[in-house]
Short mmCIF file of C-alpha atoms and ligand atoms in Angstrom, two decimals:
data_model
loop_
_atom_site.label_atom_id
_atom_site.label_comp_id
_atom_site.label_asym_id
_atom_site.label_seq_id
_atom_site.Cartn_x
_atom_site.Cartn_y
_atom_site.Cartn_z
CA MET D 53 -12.39 45.12 9.55
CA LYS D 54 -9.13 45.83 7.68
CA SER D 55 -9.06 45.38 3.92
CA ALA D 56 -6.10 44.21 1.82
CA LEU D 57 -5.44 43.94 -1.91
CA VAL D 58 -3.06 41.09 -2.81
CA THR D 59 -1.63 40.92 -6.34
CA GLY D 60 -0.25 37.64 -7.73
CA ILE D 61 -2.99 35.88 -5.78
CA ASN D 62 -2.77 32.56 -7.65
CA GLY D 63 0.98 32.28 -7.14
CA GLN D 64 2.77 30.77 -4.16
CA ASP D 65 3.18 33.87 -1.98
CA GLY D 66 -0.08 35.63 -2.85
CA SER D 67 -2.09 32.57 -1.88
CA TYR D 68 -0.29 32.15 1.47
CA MET D 69 -0.69 35.87 2.13
CA ALA D 70 -4.44 35.59 1.59
CA ASP D 71 -4.62 32.65 4.03
CA LEU D 72 -2.70 34.58 6.67
CA LEU D 73 -4.75 37.78 6.28
CA LEU D 74 -8.07 35.90 6.40
CA ASP D 75 -6.89 34.20 9.61
CA LYS D 76 -6.21 37.64 11.04
CA GLY D 77 -9.72 38.83 10.19
CA TYR D 78 -9.04 40.93 7.07
CA LYS D 79 -11.32 41.28 4.09
CA VAL D 80 -9.06 40.16 1.22
CA PHE D 81 -9.21 41.02 -2.47
CA GLY D 82 -7.01 38.88 -4.73
CA MET D 83 -5.94 40.34 -8.05
CA GLU D 84 -5.60 37.88 -10.94
CA ARG D 85 -5.09 38.55 -14.62
CA ARG D 86 -7.32 37.27 -17.35
CA SER D 87 -6.17 33.93 -18.74
CA SER D 88 -7.62 31.53 -21.31
CA SER D 89 -7.04 28.69 -18.83
CA LEU D 90 -7.20 30.02 -15.29
CA ASN D 91 -5.11 28.14 -12.73
CA ARG D 92 -6.47 28.37 -9.20
CA ASP D 93 -4.69 25.32 -7.78
CA ASN D 94 -3.37 27.48 -4.92
CA THR D 95 -6.55 29.47 -4.33
CA GLY D 96 -9.48 27.16 -5.10
CA HIS D 97 -10.06 26.82 -1.35
CA LEU D 98 -10.76 30.58 -1.12
CA GLU D 99 -13.56 30.67 -3.69
CA ASP D 100 -16.37 30.19 -1.15
CA ASN D 101 -14.89 32.34 1.61
CA GLU D 102 -17.25 35.28 2.21
CA ASN D 103 -14.34 37.53 3.20
CA PHE D 104 -12.48 36.87 -0.03
CA GLN D 105 -13.04 38.20 -3.55
CA PHE D 106 -11.13 37.82 -6.83
CA LEU D 107 -10.62 40.96 -8.92
CA ASN D 108 -9.35 41.18 -12.50
CA GLY D 109 -6.29 43.33 -12.97
CA ASP D 110 -2.95 43.37 -14.74
CA LEU D 111 0.28 45.10 -13.77
CA VAL D 112 0.75 46.20 -17.37
CA ASP D 113 -2.66 47.97 -17.41
CA GLN D 114 -2.71 51.15 -15.32
CA ASN D 115 -6.48 51.66 -15.21
CA SER D 116 -7.13 48.11 -14.04
CA LEU D 117 -5.00 48.81 -10.95
CA LEU D 118 -6.90 51.96 -10.03
CA ARG D 119 -10.15 50.04 -10.51
CA CYS D 120 -8.93 47.31 -8.13
CA LEU D 121 -8.06 49.95 -5.51
CA LYS D 122 -11.45 51.65 -5.81
CA ILE D 123 -13.32 48.37 -5.37
CA SER D 124 -11.18 46.97 -2.56
CA GLU D 125 -10.60 50.24 -0.62
CA PRO D 126 -7.51 48.64 0.94
CA ASP D 127 -5.60 49.59 4.07
CA GLU D 128 -2.73 47.47 2.77
CA VAL D 129 -1.54 46.44 -0.70
CA TYR D 130 0.79 43.43 -1.09
CA ASN D 131 2.41 43.39 -4.53
CA PHE D 132 3.47 39.80 -5.28
CA ALA D 133 2.60 39.82 -8.99
CA SER D 134 5.52 39.67 -11.41
CA GLN D 135 7.12 37.63 -14.17
CA SER D 136 8.97 35.74 -11.44
CA PHE D 137 10.97 33.09 -13.33
CA VAL D 138 14.59 34.24 -13.67
CA TYR D 139 15.38 31.82 -16.54
CA GLU D 140 12.41 33.09 -18.58
CA SER D 141 13.55 36.70 -18.21
CA TRP D 142 16.23 36.17 -20.90
CA ASN D 143 13.48 35.02 -23.32
CA THR D 144 11.12 37.90 -22.48
CA PRO D 145 13.36 40.70 -21.19
CA GLU D 146 11.09 43.51 -22.35
CA TYR D 147 7.93 42.03 -20.88
CA THR D 148 9.82 41.22 -17.66
CA GLY D 149 10.92 44.85 -17.42
CA ASP D 150 7.37 46.01 -18.06
CA ALA D 151 5.56 43.76 -15.56
CA THR D 152 8.21 43.19 -12.88
CA GLY D 153 9.75 46.68 -13.02
CA LEU D 154 7.29 49.24 -14.40
CA GLY D 155 4.35 47.33 -12.92
CA VAL D 156 5.47 48.54 -9.48
CA LEU D 157 5.49 52.15 -10.68
CA ARG D 158 1.97 51.71 -12.08
CA MET D 159 0.69 50.42 -8.74
CA LEU D 160 2.34 53.28 -6.84
CA GLU D 161 0.86 55.83 -9.27
CA ALA D 162 -2.54 54.17 -8.91
CA ILE D 163 -2.27 54.47 -5.11
CA ARG D 164 -1.39 58.17 -5.45
CA GLU D 165 -4.35 58.77 -7.74
CA TYR D 166 -6.65 56.79 -5.43
CA GLY D 167 -5.63 59.37 -2.83
CA LYS D 168 -6.37 57.55 0.44
CA GLU D 169 -3.82 56.30 2.98
CA VAL D 170 -2.55 52.88 1.87
CA ARG D 171 0.41 50.86 3.16
CA PHE D 172 2.36 49.21 0.32
CA TYR D 173 4.53 46.05 0.34
CA GLN D 174 6.84 45.34 -2.60
CA ALA D 175 8.18 41.81 -3.14
CA SER D 176 11.84 42.59 -3.80
CA SER D 177 14.35 39.82 -4.35
CA SER D 178 17.79 38.53 -3.38
CA GLU D 179 18.38 38.37 -7.16
CA MET D 180 19.10 42.11 -6.87
CA PHE D 181 22.33 41.15 -5.04
CA GLY D 182 23.20 38.76 -7.89
CA ARG D 183 26.97 38.50 -7.91
CA LEU D 184 27.35 38.89 -4.14
CA VAL D 185 29.54 41.82 -3.19
CA GLU D 186 29.24 40.90 0.51
CA ASN D 187 28.39 37.45 1.90
CA PRO D 188 25.97 37.19 3.65
CA ALA D 189 24.09 40.11 2.10
CA ARG D 190 22.45 42.75 4.31
CA GLU D 191 20.21 45.73 3.63
CA SER D 192 23.31 47.90 3.06
CA THR D 193 25.03 45.49 0.63
CA PRO D 194 25.44 47.01 -2.87
CA PHE D 195 23.33 45.44 -5.63
CA TYR D 196 24.73 43.63 -8.70
CA PRO D 197 21.85 41.95 -10.60
CA ARG D 198 22.73 39.20 -13.08
CA SER D 199 19.53 38.78 -15.13
CA PRO D 200 16.86 40.90 -16.82
CA TYR D 201 14.63 39.79 -13.91
CA GLY D 202 17.14 41.04 -11.32
CA VAL D 203 17.46 44.37 -13.12
CA ALA D 204 13.66 44.76 -13.30
CA LYS D 205 13.32 43.94 -9.58
CA LEU D 206 15.93 46.57 -8.83
CA TYR D 207 13.80 49.19 -10.59
CA GLY D 208 10.76 48.05 -8.59
CA HIS D 209 12.78 48.24 -5.39
CA TRP D 210 14.18 51.73 -5.94
CA ILE D 211 10.91 53.22 -7.17
CA THR D 212 9.29 51.92 -3.97
CA VAL D 213 12.01 53.65 -1.91
CA ASN D 214 11.84 56.76 -4.07
CA TYR D 215 8.06 57.17 -3.73
CA ARG D 216 8.41 56.74 0.04
CA GLU D 217 10.97 59.53 0.14
CA SER D 218 9.28 61.74 -2.48
CA TYR D 219 5.66 61.53 -1.35
CA ASP D 220 5.93 60.38 2.25
CA MET D 221 4.15 57.11 1.40
CA TYR D 222 4.22 54.09 3.76
CA ASN D 223 6.13 51.82 1.36
CA VAL D 224 8.28 48.85 2.32
CA SER D 225 10.41 46.43 0.33
CA GLY D 226 10.98 42.90 1.59
CA ILE D 227 14.25 41.65 0.09
CA LEU D 228 13.33 37.98 0.19
CA PHE D 229 15.74 35.13 -0.45
CA ASN D 230 14.43 31.95 -2.12
CA HIS D 231 11.44 30.44 -0.35
CA GLU D 232 9.69 27.26 -1.39
CA SER D 233 6.65 25.18 -0.52
CA GLU D 234 4.02 22.71 -1.69
CA ARG D 235 2.57 25.64 -3.72
CA ARG D 236 5.81 26.41 -5.59
CA GLY D 237 5.58 26.54 -9.41
CA TYR D 238 6.82 23.36 -11.13
CA GLU D 239 9.46 25.25 -13.17
CA PHE D 240 11.53 26.22 -10.11
CA VAL D 241 14.34 23.84 -9.22
CA THR D 242 13.08 22.66 -5.81
CA ARG D 243 9.61 21.72 -7.05
CA LYS D 244 11.03 20.21 -10.23
CA ILE D 245 13.17 17.99 -8.02
CA THR D 246 10.49 17.02 -5.47
CA MET D 247 7.96 16.13 -8.19
CA ASN D 248 10.53 14.05 -10.08
CA VAL D 249 11.64 12.31 -6.88
CA ALA D 250 8.01 11.39 -6.21
CA LYS D 251 7.55 10.03 -9.74
CA ILE D 252 10.79 8.06 -9.65
CA SER D 253 9.97 6.49 -6.29
CA LEU D 254 6.57 5.36 -7.66
CA GLY D 255 8.12 3.99 -10.86
CA LEU D 256 6.43 6.63 -13.03
CA SER D 257 9.73 7.96 -14.35
CA ASP D 258 13.38 6.90 -14.38
CA SER D 259 15.34 10.13 -14.89
CA PHE D 260 15.17 13.89 -15.30
CA ALA D 261 17.48 16.69 -16.45
CA LEU D 262 18.73 19.73 -14.57
CA GLY D 263 21.17 22.56 -15.34
CA ASN D 264 23.84 23.89 -12.98
CA LEU D 265 24.10 21.69 -9.87
CA ASP D 266 26.74 23.81 -8.13
CA SER D 267 24.86 27.06 -7.51
CA MET D 268 23.93 27.70 -3.89
CA ARG D 269 20.76 29.24 -2.52
CA ASP D 270 19.55 30.38 0.89
CA TRP D 271 16.26 28.45 0.85
CA GLY D 272 13.48 28.98 3.39
CA TYR D 273 9.83 27.95 3.78
CA ALA D 274 7.28 30.28 2.16
CA PRO D 275 4.65 30.40 4.96
CA ASP D 276 7.37 31.61 7.40
CA PHE D 277 8.50 34.30 4.96
CA ILE D 278 4.96 35.58 4.38
CA GLU D 279 4.63 36.41 8.08
CA ALA D 280 7.59 38.76 7.67
CA ALA D 281 5.78 40.60 4.86
CA TRP D 282 2.77 41.21 7.12
CA LEU D 283 4.97 42.34 10.04
CA MET D 284 6.71 44.90 7.81
CA LEU D 285 3.40 46.71 7.24
CA GLN D 286 2.54 46.79 10.97
CA GLN D 287 5.52 48.93 12.10
CA ASP D 288 5.40 52.61 13.13
CA GLU D 289 7.89 53.52 10.41
CA PRO D 290 8.34 51.95 6.95
CA ASP D 291 11.69 50.30 6.21
CA ASP D 292 13.25 47.61 3.99
CA TYR D 293 14.31 44.22 5.35
CA VAL D 294 16.34 41.21 4.23
CA ILE D 295 14.41 38.00 4.91
CA ALA D 296 16.61 34.87 4.79
CA THR D 297 17.70 31.83 6.78
CA GLY D 298 21.45 32.58 6.70
CA GLU D 299 22.32 29.11 5.36
CA ALA D 300 23.25 28.44 1.73
CA LYS D 301 22.92 24.99 0.22
CA SER D 302 23.73 23.69 -3.27
CA ILE D 303 21.37 21.99 -5.73
CA ARG D 304 23.31 18.79 -4.93
CA ASP D 305 22.44 19.25 -1.22
CA PHE D 306 18.79 19.66 -2.17
CA LEU D 307 18.93 16.47 -4.26
CA ASP D 308 20.45 14.60 -1.27
CA ALA D 309 17.64 15.81 0.99
CA ALA D 310 14.77 15.16 -1.45
CA PHE D 311 15.90 11.66 -2.53
CA GLY D 312 16.61 10.92 1.15
CA CYS D 313 12.90 11.45 1.89
CA VAL D 314 12.06 8.35 -0.21
CA ASN D 315 15.12 6.42 1.02
CA ILE D 316 16.91 6.48 -2.34
CA SER D 317 20.68 6.93 -2.16
CA GLY D 318 22.87 7.67 -5.19
CA TRP D 319 20.61 10.18 -6.99
CA GLU D 320 23.33 10.53 -9.69
CA ARG D 321 21.74 7.45 -11.37
CA PHE D 322 18.55 9.41 -12.03
CA VAL D 323 19.76 12.96 -12.78
CA THR D 324 21.30 14.13 -16.06
CA GLN D 325 22.54 17.60 -16.96
CA ASP D 326 21.21 19.44 -20.00
CA PRO D 327 22.78 22.64 -21.39
CA ARG D 328 19.23 23.92 -22.06
CA PHE D 329 18.78 24.55 -18.34
CA PHE D 330 21.97 26.60 -17.87
CA ARG D 331 21.62 30.40 -17.78
CA PRO D 332 23.51 33.03 -19.80
CA ALA D 333 24.72 34.50 -16.50
CA GLU D 334 24.46 32.56 -13.25
CA VAL D 335 24.14 33.70 -9.66
CA ASP D 336 26.59 31.29 -8.03
CA VAL D 337 25.74 31.82 -4.39
CA LEU D 338 23.10 33.70 -2.44
CA CYS D 339 23.04 33.96 1.33
CA GLY D 340 21.34 36.58 3.51
CA ASP D 341 21.65 38.06 6.98
CA CYS D 342 18.25 38.80 8.54
CA SER D 343 19.56 40.40 11.77
CA LEU D 344 17.60 43.62 11.19
CA ALA D 345 14.32 41.68 10.78
CA LYS D 346 15.10 39.73 13.95
CA GLU D 347 15.78 42.89 15.91
CA LYS D 348 13.00 45.14 14.59
CA LEU D 349 10.24 42.72 13.55
CA GLY D 350 10.98 39.90 15.97
CA TRP D 351 11.00 37.63 12.91
CA GLU D 352 13.09 34.54 12.29
CA PRO D 353 12.62 31.42 10.16
CA ARG D 354 10.81 28.66 12.07
CA THR D 355 10.58 25.57 9.83
CA PRO D 356 13.79 23.49 9.51
CA PHE D 357 15.06 22.73 5.98
CA ASN D 358 14.58 18.95 6.20
CA ASP D 359 11.00 19.33 7.49
CA TRP D 360 9.75 21.47 4.62
CA VAL D 361 11.62 19.45 1.97
CA LYS D 362 9.79 16.39 3.35
CA SER D 363 6.45 18.24 3.20
CA MET D 364 7.09 19.04 -0.46
CA VAL D 365 8.07 15.45 -1.32
CA ASP D 366 5.08 14.01 0.60
CA ASN D 367 2.72 16.42 -1.16
CA ASP D 368 4.13 15.47 -4.58
CA LEU D 369 3.88 11.77 -3.72
CA ARG D 370 0.16 12.35 -3.09
CA LEU D 371 -0.23 14.15 -6.43
CA ALA D 372 1.81 11.55 -8.34
CA LYS D 373 -0.20 8.70 -6.79
CA ARG D 374 -3.35 10.37 -8.03
CA GLU D 375 -1.81 10.44 -11.53
CA LEU D 376 -0.96 6.74 -11.19
CA ILE D 377 -4.54 5.88 -10.21
CA LEU D 378 -5.92 7.90 -13.14
CA ARG D 379 -3.53 6.12 -15.54
CA GLU D 380 -4.59 2.70 -14.31
CA GLN D 381 -8.31 3.39 -14.46
CA PRO D 382 -9.79 2.15 -17.72
CA ILE D 383 -11.64 4.96 -19.47
CA THR D 384 -15.25 3.91 -19.73
CA PHE D 385 -17.94 5.32 -21.99
CA ARG D 386 -19.46 7.00 -18.93
CA ASP D 387 -16.17 8.77 -18.07
CA MET D 388 -16.13 10.35 -21.48
CA SER D 389 -19.67 11.71 -21.42
P1 NDP J 87 4.68 33.09 -8.57
O1 NDP J 87 5.29 33.02 -9.93
O2 NDP J 87 4.21 31.85 -7.91
O3 NDP J 87 3.45 34.11 -8.63
C1 NDP J 87 3.48 35.29 -9.36
C2 NDP J 87 2.07 35.69 -9.71
O4 NDP J 87 2.12 36.92 -10.45
C3 NDP J 87 1.33 34.68 -10.59
O5 NDP J 87 0.11 34.35 -9.99
C4 NDP J 87 1.10 35.43 -11.91
O6 NDP J 87 -0.13 35.19 -12.50
C5 NDP J 87 1.13 36.87 -11.44
N1 NDP J 87 1.44 37.78 -12.55
C6 NDP J 87 2.46 37.67 -13.45
N2 NDP J 87 2.43 38.70 -14.31
C7 NDP J 87 1.37 39.46 -13.98
C8 NDP J 87 0.80 40.65 -14.49
N3 NDP J 87 1.32 41.27 -15.55
N4 NDP J 87 -0.29 41.16 -13.87
C9 NDP J 87 -0.84 40.55 -12.82
N5 NDP J 87 -0.37 39.40 -12.28
C10 NDP J 87 0.73 38.88 -12.86
O7 NDP J 87 5.74 33.85 -7.64
P2 NDP J 87 5.96 33.72 -6.06
O8 NDP J 87 4.67 33.65 -5.38
O9 NDP J 87 7.01 32.70 -5.81
O10 NDP J 87 6.65 35.12 -5.74
C11 NDP J 87 5.86 36.25 -5.41
C12 NDP J 87 6.67 37.51 -5.68
O11 NDP J 87 7.84 37.53 -4.88
C13 NDP J 87 7.13 37.67 -7.12
O12 NDP J 87 7.10 39.03 -7.45
C14 NDP J 87 8.57 37.17 -7.08
O13 NDP J 87 9.32 37.78 -8.11
C15 NDP J 87 9.00 37.63 -5.71
N6 NDP J 87 10.02 36.84 -5.06
C16 NDP J 87 9.83 35.50 -4.89
C17 NDP J 87 10.75 34.75 -4.21
C18 NDP J 87 10.59 33.27 -4.04
O14 NDP J 87 11.58 32.63 -3.69
N7 NDP J 87 9.40 32.72 -4.22
C19 NDP J 87 11.96 35.38 -3.62
C20 NDP J 87 12.03 36.81 -3.84
C21 NDP J 87 11.08 37.50 -4.52
P3 NDP J 87 -0.45 33.91 -13.40
O15 NDP J 87 -0.87 32.88 -12.39
O16 NDP J 87 -1.55 34.38 -14.27
O17 NDP J 87 0.81 33.56 -14.13
P1 GDR J 88 15.96 31.36 -8.77
O1 GDR J 88 15.19 29.97 -8.62
O2 GDR J 88 16.46 31.58 -10.12
O3 GDR J 88 16.93 31.43 -7.63
O4 GDR J 88 14.78 32.42 -8.54
P2 GDR J 88 15.24 28.63 -9.50
O5 GDR J 88 14.65 27.59 -8.64
O6 GDR J 88 14.66 28.83 -10.85
O7 GDR J 88 16.82 28.38 -9.69
C1 GDR J 88 17.68 28.16 -8.59
C2 GDR J 88 19.02 27.64 -9.06
O8 GDR J 88 18.86 26.32 -9.58
C3 GDR J 88 19.62 26.20 -10.77
N1 GDR J 88 19.07 25.11 -11.61
C4 GDR J 88 17.84 25.07 -12.13
N2 GDR J 88 16.80 25.94 -12.02
C5 GDR J 88 15.65 25.62 -12.65
N3 GDR J 88 14.58 26.44 -12.53
N4 GDR J 88 15.51 24.48 -13.40
C6 GDR J 88 16.54 23.58 -13.55
O9 GDR J 88 16.40 22.58 -14.23
C7 GDR J 88 17.75 23.90 -12.87
N5 GDR J 88 18.95 23.26 -12.77
C8 GDR J 88 19.73 24.00 -12.00
C9 GDR J 88 19.50 27.57 -11.40
O10 GDR J 88 20.51 27.74 -12.41
C10 GDR J 88 19.67 28.46 -10.18
O11 GDR J 88 21.03 28.64 -9.90
C11 GDR J 88 13.82 32.26 -7.50
C12 GDR J 88 12.50 32.90 -7.98
O12 GDR J 88 11.50 32.61 -7.05
C13 GDR J 88 12.63 34.41 -8.12
O13 GDR J 88 11.36 34.99 -8.39
C14 GDR J 88 13.17 34.97 -6.80
O14 GDR J 88 13.33 36.36 -6.91
C15 GDR J 88 14.49 34.30 -6.45
O15 GDR J 88 14.26 32.90 -6.33
C16 GDR J 88 15.04 34.80 -5.13
#
């Protein structure tokens, strides 16, 4: 039975990775950091799985990583943990550099100290391309990050490459373009939109504010993208791959699609723009070319854009309806006991 350590387990990608690995018969260890209010919305379903175990660890604490490796004895490590919100990286640039950048170095050093053969996946990002020098971006496209997050990811990316070349480690970097799902954090623009669309269609809200509506992203569906991460660790030789759909759409296009799912036309009535949500430096357009992944991994995106946007809206309608029911239920003495 293969064993895998997955960091960032309670996030979108870590949780899907755990599902995929368990389906493939792995023993899976999910690393989470200590929190005063733990959020296992994405992983609650794993708690009773006998092939799954949570471990405490933090990318800013070197010894905790070595401890996780010793307990899990992994064949594969998937590093999804990071301060992953680009907007927040201007508020906490130092912490973002520490966790998202140096955290990768700590994990690689922990693997070296652990001393056994381990295959390592690093979650690199299209944000490293930032101001696109070549459109669509490929593995050979020069990087030009536009945020403290992008700069930190670039460090994580190059240290992964460097340790592969320096120590002959099996390290790969997946350069993933935006991917979304029903498990996406509420602060990211797609989920913010789908949840607000659900609330508006149920009469729970009548407007919401966004920032820049003109930026364009190459959006795919997270479960498809996670398969690519697994495939990268199953090859004879380690390499880095761009994972993307090859189609860029604007925030306006996403609003059209999401409001269309609840048959509302003219979303402009419900959406305002607030300077608070603009960024000090924007990435105007991101689009990727995944030809290498198609050729070498046999990977390509499967789920069409409109299908997964509908899944997100339907999921948020379910959650918002639950909120509506809770609001309408009178609180009785028994409920409060
Ligand atoms: P999420 O934000 O959903 O998940 C990130 C996870 O990392 C969270 O569970 C968080 O824990 C954990 N984490 C944060 N800081 C630390 C730390 N210091 N030590 C341990 N764990 C920590 O991100 P996604 O699942 O969307 O993305 C996964 C990875 O892929 C990230 O590294 C992201 O930067 C990268 N990426 C994502 C893309 C996307 O479109 N989704 C595209 C390209 C790259 P907690 O729950 O406690 O906050
Ligand atoms: P991004 O995703 O920064 O691409 O990073 P996000 O959804 O936060 O922003 C996408 C675009 O939408 C614009 N935008 C808004 N964004 C947010 N969050 N909230 C708003 O109100 C809003 N209004 C407009 C942004 O300006 C931006 O142009 C994601 C993360 O998953 C990273 O971890 C990952 O590395 C990259 O994708 C690839």
